[in-house]
PDB file of C-alpha atoms in Angstrom:
ATOM      1  CA  MET H   1      -7.462  27.449 -18.628  1.00 43.00           C
ATOM      2  CA  ARG H   2      -7.346  25.924 -15.227  1.00 48.00           C
ATOM      3  CA  ASP H   3      -3.535  25.854 -15.376  1.00 56.00           C
ATOM      4  CA  ILE H   4      -3.333  29.606 -15.768  1.00 51.00           C
ATOM      5  CA  LEU H   5      -5.752  30.131 -12.830  1.00 50.00           C
ATOM      6  CA  VAL H   6      -3.798  27.713 -10.586  1.00 52.00           C
ATOM      7  CA  ASP H   7      -0.665  29.769 -11.374  1.00 55.00           C
ATOM      8  CA  LEU H   8      -2.459  32.978 -10.463  1.00 54.00           C
ATOM      9  CA  GLU H   9      -3.804  31.572  -7.298  1.00 54.00           C
ATOM     10  CA  ALA H  10      -0.434  30.403  -6.085  1.00 54.00           C
ATOM     11  CA  ALA H  11      -0.043  33.937  -4.512  1.00 44.00           C
ATOM     12  CA  ALA H  12      -2.561  32.915  -1.841  1.00 46.00           C
ATOM     13  CA  THR H  13      -0.668  29.719  -0.769  1.00 49.00           C
ATOM     14  CA  ASN H  14       0.620  29.219   2.665  1.00 53.00           C
ATOM     15  CA  PRO H  15       4.336  30.490   2.747  1.00 51.00           C
ATOM     16  CA  ILE H  16       4.998  28.118   5.678  1.00 50.00           C
ATOM     17  CA  GLU H  17       4.089  25.099   3.550  1.00 53.00           C
ATOM     18  CA  ALA H  18       5.855  26.526   0.621  1.00 53.00           C
ATOM     19  CA  ALA H  19       8.897  26.808   2.748  1.00 50.00           C
ATOM     20  CA  ARG H  20       8.621  23.073   3.796  1.00 51.00           C
ATOM     21  CA  GLN H  21       8.371  22.177   0.026  1.00 53.00           C
ATOM     22  CA  ALA H  22      11.341  24.376  -0.918  1.00 48.00           C
ATOM     23  CA  SER H  23      13.479  22.824   1.784  1.00 49.00           C
ATOM     24  CA  LYS H  24      13.045  19.570  -0.039  1.00 47.00           C
ATOM     25  CA  THR H  25      14.663  21.123  -3.168  1.00 64.00           C
ATOM     26  CA  GLU H  26      18.014  22.697  -3.161  1.00 80.00           C
ATOM     27  CA  LEU H  27      17.670  26.332  -4.359  1.00 88.00           C
ATOM     28  CA  PRO H  28      19.761  27.454  -7.350  1.00 89.00           C
ATOM     29  CA  LYS H  29      22.894  29.424  -6.420  1.00 92.00           C
ATOM     30  CA  ARG H  30      23.114  32.961  -7.553  1.00 94.00           C
ATOM     31  CA  PHE H  31      25.094  32.796 -10.883  1.00 93.00           C
ATOM     32  CA  TYR H  32      25.382  36.425 -11.836  1.00 94.00           C
ATOM     33  CA  LYS H  33      27.270  39.329 -10.469  1.00 95.00           C
ATOM     34  CA  GLU H  34      25.827  42.443 -12.196  1.00 97.00           C
ATOM     35  CA  VAL H  35      22.147  43.339 -12.584  1.00 98.00           C
ATOM     36  CA  ALA H  36      21.481  46.126 -14.962  1.00 98.00           C
ATOM     37  CA  LEU H  37      18.752  47.443 -17.284  1.00 98.00           C
ATOM     38  CA  LEU H  38      19.169  46.900 -21.036  1.00 97.00           C
ATOM     39  CA  GLU H  39      17.323  49.183 -23.520  1.00 96.00           C
ATOM     40  CA  VAL H  40      15.655  47.238 -26.202  1.00 95.00           C
ATOM     41  CA  ASP H  41      12.949  48.155 -28.887  1.00 92.00           C
ATOM     42  CA  GLY H  42      11.761  51.256 -26.817  1.00 92.00           C
ATOM     43  CA  GLY H  43      11.625  49.404 -23.432  1.00 96.00           C
ATOM     44  CA  PHE H  44      13.772  47.820 -21.003  1.00 98.00           C
ATOM     45  CA  VAL H  45      14.788  44.311 -19.972  1.00 98.00           C
ATOM     46  CA  VAL H  46      16.718  43.173 -16.957  1.00 98.00           C
ATOM     47  CA  GLY H  47      20.238  42.080 -17.791  1.00 98.00           C
ATOM     48  CA  LEU H  48      22.122  39.628 -15.553  1.00 97.00           C
ATOM     49  CA  ASP H  49      25.850  40.068 -16.415  1.00 97.00           C
ATOM     50  CA  GLY H  50      24.604  41.339 -19.793  1.00 96.00           C
ATOM     51  CA  ARG H  51      22.215  38.526 -20.563  1.00 96.00           C
ATOM     52  CA  ALA H  52      18.443  39.382 -20.756  1.00 97.00           C
ATOM     53  CA  VAL H  53      16.176  37.722 -18.178  1.00 96.00           C
ATOM     54  CA  LYS H  54      13.331  35.741 -19.885  1.00 95.00           C
ATOM     55  CA  THR H  55      10.341  33.712 -18.647  1.00 96.00           C
ATOM     56  CA  PRO H  56      10.419  30.046 -18.319  1.00 95.00           C
ATOM     57  CA  GLY H  57       8.607  29.762 -21.793  1.00 95.00           C
ATOM     58  CA  HIS H  58      11.686  31.783 -23.149  1.00 96.00           C
ATOM     59  CA  ASN H  59       9.498  34.933 -23.810  1.00 96.00           C
ATOM     60  CA  ARG H  60      11.082  38.460 -23.425  1.00 95.00           C
ATOM     61  CA  LEU H  61      10.301  40.541 -20.263  1.00 96.00           C
ATOM     62  CA  LEU H  62      10.059  43.978 -21.939  1.00 97.00           C
ATOM     63  CA  LEU H  63       8.915  46.660 -19.623  1.00 97.00           C
ATOM     64  CA  PRO H  64       8.845  50.441 -19.134  1.00 97.00           C
ATOM     65  CA  GLU H  65      12.016  51.701 -17.274  1.00 97.00           C
ATOM     66  CA  ASN H  66      10.275  51.882 -13.919  1.00 97.00           C
ATOM     67  CA  GLY H  67       8.831  48.363 -14.206  1.00 97.00           C
ATOM     68  CA  ALA H  68      12.142  46.853 -15.331  1.00 98.00           C
ATOM     69  CA  GLN H  69      13.695  48.663 -12.210  1.00 98.00           C
ATOM     70  CA  LEU H  70      11.297  47.026  -9.846  1.00 98.00           C
ATOM     71  CA  LEU H  71      12.236  43.551 -11.455  1.00 98.00           C
ATOM     72  CA  ALA H  72      15.959  44.295 -11.346  1.00 98.00           C
ATOM     73  CA  GLY H  73      15.508  45.295  -7.614  1.00 98.00           C
ATOM     74  CA  GLU H  74      14.215  41.646  -6.937  1.00 97.00           C
ATOM     75  CA  PHE H  75      17.216  39.995  -8.768  1.00 97.00           C
ATOM     76  CA  ASP H  76      19.695  42.300  -6.975  1.00 97.00           C
ATOM     77  CA  ALA H  77      18.238  41.526  -3.584  1.00 96.00           C
ATOM     78  CA  GLN H  78      18.964  37.863  -3.885  1.00 95.00           C
ATOM     79  CA  THR H  79      22.070  36.744  -2.012  1.00 93.00           C
ATOM     80  CA  GLU H  80      23.849  33.385  -2.330  1.00 93.00           C
ATOM     81  CA  TYR H  81      20.791  31.481  -3.524  1.00 93.00           C
ATOM     82  CA  LEU H  82      17.858  32.457  -5.843  1.00 91.00           C
ATOM     83  CA  ASP H  83      14.645  32.151  -3.661  1.00 92.00           C
ATOM     84  CA  PRO H  84      11.442  32.272  -5.914  1.00 88.00           C
ATOM     85  CA  LYS H  85       9.273  33.187  -2.820  1.00 88.00           C
ATOM     86  CA  ALA H  86      11.268  36.412  -2.579  1.00 92.00           C
ATOM     87  CA  MET H  87      10.490  37.279  -6.136  1.00 96.00           C
ATOM     88  CA  PRO H  88       6.811  37.848  -6.493  1.00 97.00           C
ATOM     89  CA  LEU H  89       7.058  40.221  -9.345  1.00 98.00           C
ATOM     90  CA  TYR H  90       9.043  37.897 -11.352  1.00 97.00           C
ATOM     91  CA  ARG H  91       6.589  35.200 -10.633  1.00 96.00           C
ATOM     92  CA  LEU H  92       3.728  37.309 -11.555  1.00 97.00           C
ATOM     93  CA  LEU H  93       5.168  38.440 -14.813  1.00 98.00           C
ATOM     94  CA  ASN H  94       6.152  34.841 -15.805  1.00 97.00           C
ATOM     95  CA  THR H  95       2.471  33.833 -15.337  1.00 96.00           C
ATOM     96  CA  ALA H  96       1.068  36.882 -17.191  1.00 97.00           C
ATOM     97  CA  ILE H  97       3.291  36.455 -20.159  1.00 97.00           C
ATOM     98  CA  ASP H  98       3.468  32.681 -20.423  1.00 97.00           C
ATOM     99  CA  GLY H  99       0.009  31.870 -19.277  1.00 96.00           C
ATOM    100  CA  VAL H 100      -2.516  34.858 -19.046  1.00 97.00           C
ATOM    101  CA  ALA H 101      -1.482  36.206 -22.471  1.00 97.00           C
ATOM    102  CA  THR H 102      -2.812  33.001 -24.048  1.00 95.00           C
ATOM    103  CA  ASP H 103      -6.321  33.165 -22.438  1.00 95.00           C
ATOM    104  CA  MET H 104      -7.109  36.565 -21.089  1.00 97.00           C
ATOM    105  CA  GLN H 105     -10.818  35.842 -21.236  1.00 97.00           C
ATOM    106  CA  ALA H 106     -10.579  33.000 -18.779  1.00 97.00           C
ATOM    107  CA  VAL H 107      -8.850  35.234 -16.274  1.00 97.00           C
ATOM    108  CA  ALA H 108     -11.217  38.134 -16.737  1.00 98.00           C
ATOM    109  CA  GLU H 109     -14.012  35.770 -16.190  1.00 97.00           C
ATOM    110  CA  ASP H 110     -12.664  34.534 -12.901  1.00 97.00           C
ATOM    111  CA  ILE H 111     -12.123  38.141 -11.648  1.00 98.00           C
ATOM    112  CA  VAL H 112     -15.808  38.758 -12.316  1.00 98.00           C
ATOM    113  CA  ARG H 113     -16.759  35.435 -10.432  1.00 97.00           C
ATOM    114  CA  PHE H 114     -15.067  37.125  -7.465  1.00 97.00           C
ATOM    115  CA  ALA H 115     -17.238  39.997  -7.886  1.00 97.00           C
ATOM    116  CA  GLY H 116     -20.299  37.794  -7.523  1.00 97.00           C
ATOM    117  CA  SER H 117     -19.262  36.912  -3.994  1.00 96.00           C
ATOM    118  CA  ASP H 118     -17.260  40.053  -3.101  1.00 98.00           C
ATOM    119  CA  LEU H 119     -15.939  40.385   0.493  1.00 98.00           C
ATOM    120  CA  LEU H 120     -17.413  43.969   0.822  1.00 98.00           C
ATOM    121  CA  CYS H 121     -20.935  42.520   0.459  1.00 98.00           C
ATOM    122  CA  TYR H 122     -20.973  40.239   3.386  1.00 97.00           C
ATOM    123  CA  ARG H 123     -21.444  41.985   6.543  1.00 97.00           C
ATOM    124  CA  ALA H 124     -21.469  40.905  10.297  1.00 96.00           C
ATOM    125  CA  ASP H 125     -24.631  40.992  12.303  1.00 94.00           C
ATOM    126  CA  GLY H 126     -22.685  41.867  15.356  1.00 94.00           C
ATOM    127  CA  PRO H 127     -20.944  43.016  17.425  1.00 96.00           C
ATOM    128  CA  GLU H 128     -21.924  46.639  16.797  1.00 96.00           C
ATOM    129  CA  ARG H 129     -18.336  47.867  16.684  1.00 97.00           C
ATOM    130  CA  LEU H 130     -17.463  45.378  13.876  1.00 98.00           C
ATOM    131  CA  VAL H 131     -20.576  46.250  11.993  1.00 97.00           C
ATOM    132  CA  SER H 132     -19.672  49.994  12.315  1.00 98.00           C
ATOM    133  CA  ARG H 133     -16.204  49.459  11.187  1.00 98.00           C
ATOM    134  CA  GLN H 134     -17.348  47.339   8.150  1.00 98.00           C
ATOM    135  CA  ASN H 135     -19.846  50.046   7.194  1.00 98.00           C
ATOM    136  CA  GLU H 136     -17.200  52.827   7.504  1.00 98.00           C
ATOM    137  CA  ALA H 137     -14.597  51.065   5.535  1.00 98.00           C
ATOM    138  CA  TRP H 138     -16.702  49.245   2.862  1.00 98.00           C
ATOM    139  CA  ASP H 139     -19.611  51.452   2.046  1.00 98.00           C
ATOM    140  CA  PRO H 140     -17.666  54.170   0.367  1.00 98.00           C
ATOM    141  CA  MET H 141     -16.058  51.540  -1.977  1.00 98.00           C
ATOM    142  CA  LEU H 142     -19.305  50.115  -2.894  1.00 98.00           C
ATOM    143  CA  ASP H 143     -20.795  53.601  -3.438  1.00 98.00           C
ATOM    144  CA  TRP H 144     -17.670  54.308  -5.636  1.00 98.00           C
ATOM    145  CA  ILE H 145     -18.029  51.250  -7.883  1.00 98.00           C
ATOM    146  CA  SER H 146     -21.753  51.560  -8.033  1.00 97.00           C
ATOM    147  CA  SER H 147     -21.424  55.084  -9.594  1.00 97.00           C
ATOM    148  CA  SER H 148     -19.048  53.627 -12.183  1.00 94.00           C
ATOM    149  CA  LEU H 149     -21.431  50.680 -12.896  1.00 97.00           C
ATOM    150  CA  GLY H 150     -24.778  52.384 -12.818  1.00 96.00           C
ATOM    151  CA  SER H 151     -25.911  49.524 -10.595  1.00 97.00           C
ATOM    152  CA  ARG H 152     -25.441  48.584  -6.950  1.00 97.00           C
ATOM    153  CA  PHE H 153     -24.158  45.398  -5.202  1.00 98.00           C
ATOM    154  CA  VAL H 154     -26.540  43.705  -2.792  1.00 97.00           C
ATOM    155  CA  LEU H 155     -25.524  43.315   0.926  1.00 97.00           C
ATOM    156  CA  ALA H 156     -26.011  40.285   3.006  1.00 95.00           C
ATOM    157  CA  GLU H 157     -25.469  39.500   6.642  1.00 91.00           C
ATOM    158  CA  GLY H 158     -23.282  36.410   7.480  1.00 83.00           C
ATOM    159  CA  ILE H 159     -21.927  34.059   5.032  1.00 80.00           C
ATOM    160  CA  MET H 160     -25.328  32.989   3.176  1.00 87.00           C
ATOM    161  CA  HIS H 161     -24.736  33.588  -0.491  1.00 91.00           C
ATOM    162  CA  VAL H 162     -26.545  36.448  -2.036  1.00 94.00           C
ATOM    163  CA  THR H 163     -26.947  36.497  -5.991  1.00 96.00           C
ATOM    164  CA  GLN H 164     -25.920  39.857  -7.301  1.00 97.00           C
ATOM    165  CA  PRO H 165     -27.995  41.656  -9.913  1.00 98.00           C
ATOM    166  CA  LYS H 166     -27.127  40.645 -13.463  1.00 97.00           C
ATOM    167  CA  ALA H 167     -26.947  44.254 -14.455  1.00 98.00           C
ATOM    168  CA  THR H 168     -24.254  44.849 -11.789  1.00 98.00           C
ATOM    169  CA  ILE H 169     -22.191  41.773 -12.798  1.00 98.00           C
ATOM    170  CA  GLY H 170     -22.709  42.519 -16.398  1.00 98.00           C
ATOM    171  CA  ALA H 171     -21.491  46.156 -16.122  1.00 98.00           C
ATOM    172  CA  PHE H 172     -18.410  45.029 -14.031  1.00 98.00           C
ATOM    173  CA  SER H 173     -17.553  42.440 -16.591  1.00 98.00           C
ATOM    174  CA  LEU H 174     -17.566  45.197 -19.271  1.00 98.00           C
ATOM    175  CA  LEU H 175     -14.992  47.192 -17.271  1.00 97.00           C
ATOM    176  CA  VAL H 176     -12.640  44.241 -16.597  1.00 98.00           C
ATOM    177  CA  ASN H 177     -12.714  43.151 -20.223  1.00 98.00           C
ATOM    178  CA  ARG H 178     -11.476  46.520 -21.377  1.00 98.00           C
ATOM    179  CA  ILE H 179      -8.083  45.683 -19.773  1.00 98.00           C
ATOM    180  CA  ASP H 180      -5.956  44.432 -22.789  1.00 97.00           C
ATOM    181  CA  ASP H 181      -2.633  44.105 -21.064  1.00 98.00           C
ATOM    182  CA  PRO H 182      -1.963  40.564 -19.720  1.00 98.00           C
ATOM    183  CA  ILE H 183       0.390  41.792 -16.999  1.00 98.00           C
ATOM    184  CA  ILE H 184      -2.275  44.252 -15.697  1.00 98.00           C
ATOM    185  CA  LEU H 185      -4.908  41.521 -15.863  1.00 98.00           C
ATOM    186  CA  ALA H 186      -2.814  39.036 -13.885  1.00 98.00           C
ATOM    187  CA  ALA H 187      -1.920  41.756 -11.329  1.00 98.00           C
ATOM    188  CA  LEU H 188      -5.590  42.666 -11.038  1.00 98.00           C
ATOM    189  CA  HIS H 189      -6.486  38.902 -10.528  1.00 98.00           C
ATOM    190  CA  SER H 190      -3.797  38.730  -7.901  1.00 97.00           C
ATOM    191  CA  MET H 191      -5.044  41.570  -5.970  1.00 98.00           C
ATOM    192  CA  THR H 192      -8.411  40.357  -6.194  1.00 98.00           C
ATOM    193  CA  THR H 193      -7.770  36.906  -4.746  1.00 97.00           C
ATOM    194  CA  LEU H 194      -5.415  38.267  -2.122  1.00 97.00           C
ATOM    195  CA  THR H 195      -8.029  40.846  -0.741  1.00 98.00           C
ATOM    196  CA  GLY H 196     -11.060  38.608  -1.455  1.00 97.00           C
ATOM    197  CA  SER H 197     -12.572  41.642  -3.326  1.00 98.00           C
ATOM    198  CA  ALA H 198     -12.638  42.321  -7.026  1.00 98.00           C
ATOM    199  CA  VAL H 199     -13.939  45.785  -5.946  1.00 98.00           C
ATOM    200  CA  LEU H 200     -10.887  46.550  -3.920  1.00 98.00           C
ATOM    201  CA  GLY H 201      -8.501  45.167  -6.565  1.00 98.00           C
ATOM    202  CA  PHE H 202     -10.278  47.315  -9.335  1.00 98.00           C
ATOM    203  CA  ALA H 203     -10.051  50.241  -7.014  1.00 98.00           C
ATOM    204  CA  VAL H 204      -6.114  49.887  -6.962  1.00 98.00           C
ATOM    205  CA  TYR H 205      -6.014  49.457 -10.613  1.00 98.00           C
ATOM    206  CA  GLU H 206      -8.131  52.548 -11.090  1.00 98.00           C
ATOM    207  CA  GLY H 207      -6.006  54.558  -8.712  1.00 98.00           C
ATOM    208  CA  GLU H 208      -8.918  55.048  -6.400  1.00 98.00           C
ATOM    209  CA  LEU H 209      -7.130  53.438  -3.561  1.00 98.00           C
ATOM    210  CA  ALA H 210      -3.544  52.928  -2.695  1.00 98.00           C
ATOM    211  CA  ALA H 211      -2.398  49.339  -2.210  1.00 98.00           C
ATOM    212  CA  GLU H 212      -1.865  49.991   1.496  1.00 98.00           C
ATOM    213  CA  GLU H 213      -5.319  51.428   1.933  1.00 98.00           C
ATOM    214  CA  ALA H 214      -6.936  48.460   0.085  1.00 98.00           C
ATOM    215  CA  TRP H 215      -5.009  46.051   2.057  1.00 98.00           C
ATOM    216  CA  LYS H 216      -6.218  47.651   5.383  1.00 98.00           C
ATOM    217  CA  THR H 217      -9.772  47.687   4.036  1.00 98.00           C
ATOM    218  CA  ALA H 218      -9.734  44.045   3.338  1.00 98.00           C
ATOM    219  CA  HIS H 219      -8.594  43.308   6.715  1.00 98.00           C
ATOM    220  CA  VAL H 220     -11.234  44.978   8.885  1.00 98.00           C
ATOM    221  CA  ASP H 221     -12.533  41.653  10.202  1.00 97.00           C
ATOM    222  CA  GLU H 222      -9.026  40.214  10.880  1.00 97.00           C
ATOM    223  CA  ASP H 223      -7.906  43.280  12.676  1.00 97.00           C
ATOM    224  CA  PHE H 224     -10.968  43.336  14.791  1.00 97.00           C
ATOM    225  CA  ASN H 225     -10.490  39.757  15.822  1.00 95.00           C
ATOM    226  CA  ILE H 226      -6.735  40.442  16.547  1.00 95.00           C
ATOM    227  CA  GLU H 227      -7.870  43.222  18.871  1.00 94.00           C
ATOM    228  CA  GLN H 228     -10.224  40.834  20.776  1.00 93.00           C
ATOM    229  CA  TRP H 229      -8.078  37.565  20.884  1.00 93.00           C
ATOM    230  CA  GLY H 230      -4.448  38.513  20.048  1.00 92.00           C
ATOM    231  CA  GLU H 231      -2.281  37.782  17.080  1.00 91.00           C
ATOM    232  CA  ASP H 232      -1.412  34.378  15.832  1.00 92.00           C
ATOM    233  CA  ALA H 233       2.161  34.103  14.660  1.00 93.00           C
ATOM    234  CA  GLU H 234       1.477  31.749  11.740  1.00 92.00           C
ATOM    235  CA  ALA H 235      -1.394  33.875  10.526  1.00 92.00           C
ATOM    236  CA  ASN H 236       0.679  37.001  10.790  1.00 93.00           C
ATOM    237  CA  ALA H 237       3.442  35.268   8.756  1.00 93.00           C
ATOM    238  CA  LEU H 238       0.999  34.497   6.139  1.00 93.00           C
ATOM    239  CA  ARG H 239      -0.393  38.037   5.926  1.00 95.00           C
ATOM    240  CA  ILE H 240       3.011  39.566   5.739  1.00 95.00           C
ATOM    241  CA  TRP H 241       3.843  37.187   2.879  1.00 93.00           C
ATOM    242  CA  LYS H 242       0.602  37.973   1.096  1.00 96.00           C
ATOM    243  CA  TRP H 243       1.275  41.725   1.331  1.00 97.00           C
ATOM    244  CA  THR H 244       4.529  41.177  -0.733  1.00 96.00           C
ATOM    245  CA  GLN H 245       2.339  39.677  -3.565  1.00 97.00           C
ATOM    246  CA  MET H 246      -0.104  42.489  -3.338  1.00 98.00           C
ATOM    247  CA  LYS H 247       2.471  45.310  -3.308  1.00 98.00           C
ATOM    248  CA  ALA H 248       4.320  43.639  -6.330  1.00 98.00           C
ATOM    249  CA  ALA H 249       1.016  43.509  -8.192  1.00 98.00           C
ATOM    250  CA  ALA H 250       0.063  46.999  -7.327  1.00 98.00           C
ATOM    251  CA  ASP H 251       3.600  48.463  -8.157  1.00 98.00           C
ATOM    252  CA  ILE H 252       3.649  46.887 -11.557  1.00 98.00           C
ATOM    253  CA  VAL H 253       0.202  48.311 -12.357  1.00 98.00           C
ATOM    254  CA  ASP H 254       1.461  51.760 -11.359  1.00 98.00           C
ATOM    255  CA  ALA H 255       4.624  51.274 -13.492  1.00 97.00           C
ATOM    256  CA  LEU H 256       2.706  50.111 -16.584  1.00 97.00           C
ATOM    257  CA  LEU H 257       0.174  52.816 -16.321  1.00 97.00           C
ATOM    258  CA  GLY H 258       2.867  55.503 -15.683  1.00 95.00           C
ATOM    259  CA  ARG H 259       1.608  56.562 -12.388  1.00 93.00           C
TER     260      ARG H 259
END
């Protein structure tokens, strides 16, 4: 179980450290010329010079046409070398099919654990401008999820942990456990860890928020601090890199749900 969650949480690693590690290992050269979609069993796979792409576990990556097009785009964008850091969707699909599919319950439970300490529930006690921004951005999302759950989340000031009502967490767990597609579940886990909010991840899955809106909502505090103190180059690089993971997860959810 832990191996699955480690793979899922890889999206939140520091890209600068990842680049250092990658520099120690020679990247494989691009070995194919043509990237095309191959129709198979009512779906599509990505073909590299006519050979279907598979996961490291040798499982087939069968997707709807728009999902396969997203994956094909990643392979086609590779130049002289294949860079895994530039292929967030391929990495997500590999983890979903080779790992998440074998223990979906463990992944669902981890998403629910995030809901127990959701970003949106922890509010600043000042300054007033930050408090106001948090309320404006986060209250509507908690109101929305509360209407779906029939129970509300408890708010807290600062970082002191607050225990959420059992009814709230139980109802949220029921919603997450209805997801029966390992790719969608892996994508939801990725969006949850990247934003720090199971509520925001679920809102993107449900189509309540666009990925860009959820990303902005998750960074209210960070954006406020940037306004006050300026932007840190390394932190900005990390944020940009994480956004590629977020977008890949949201895009494949939209593709699988036909949106």
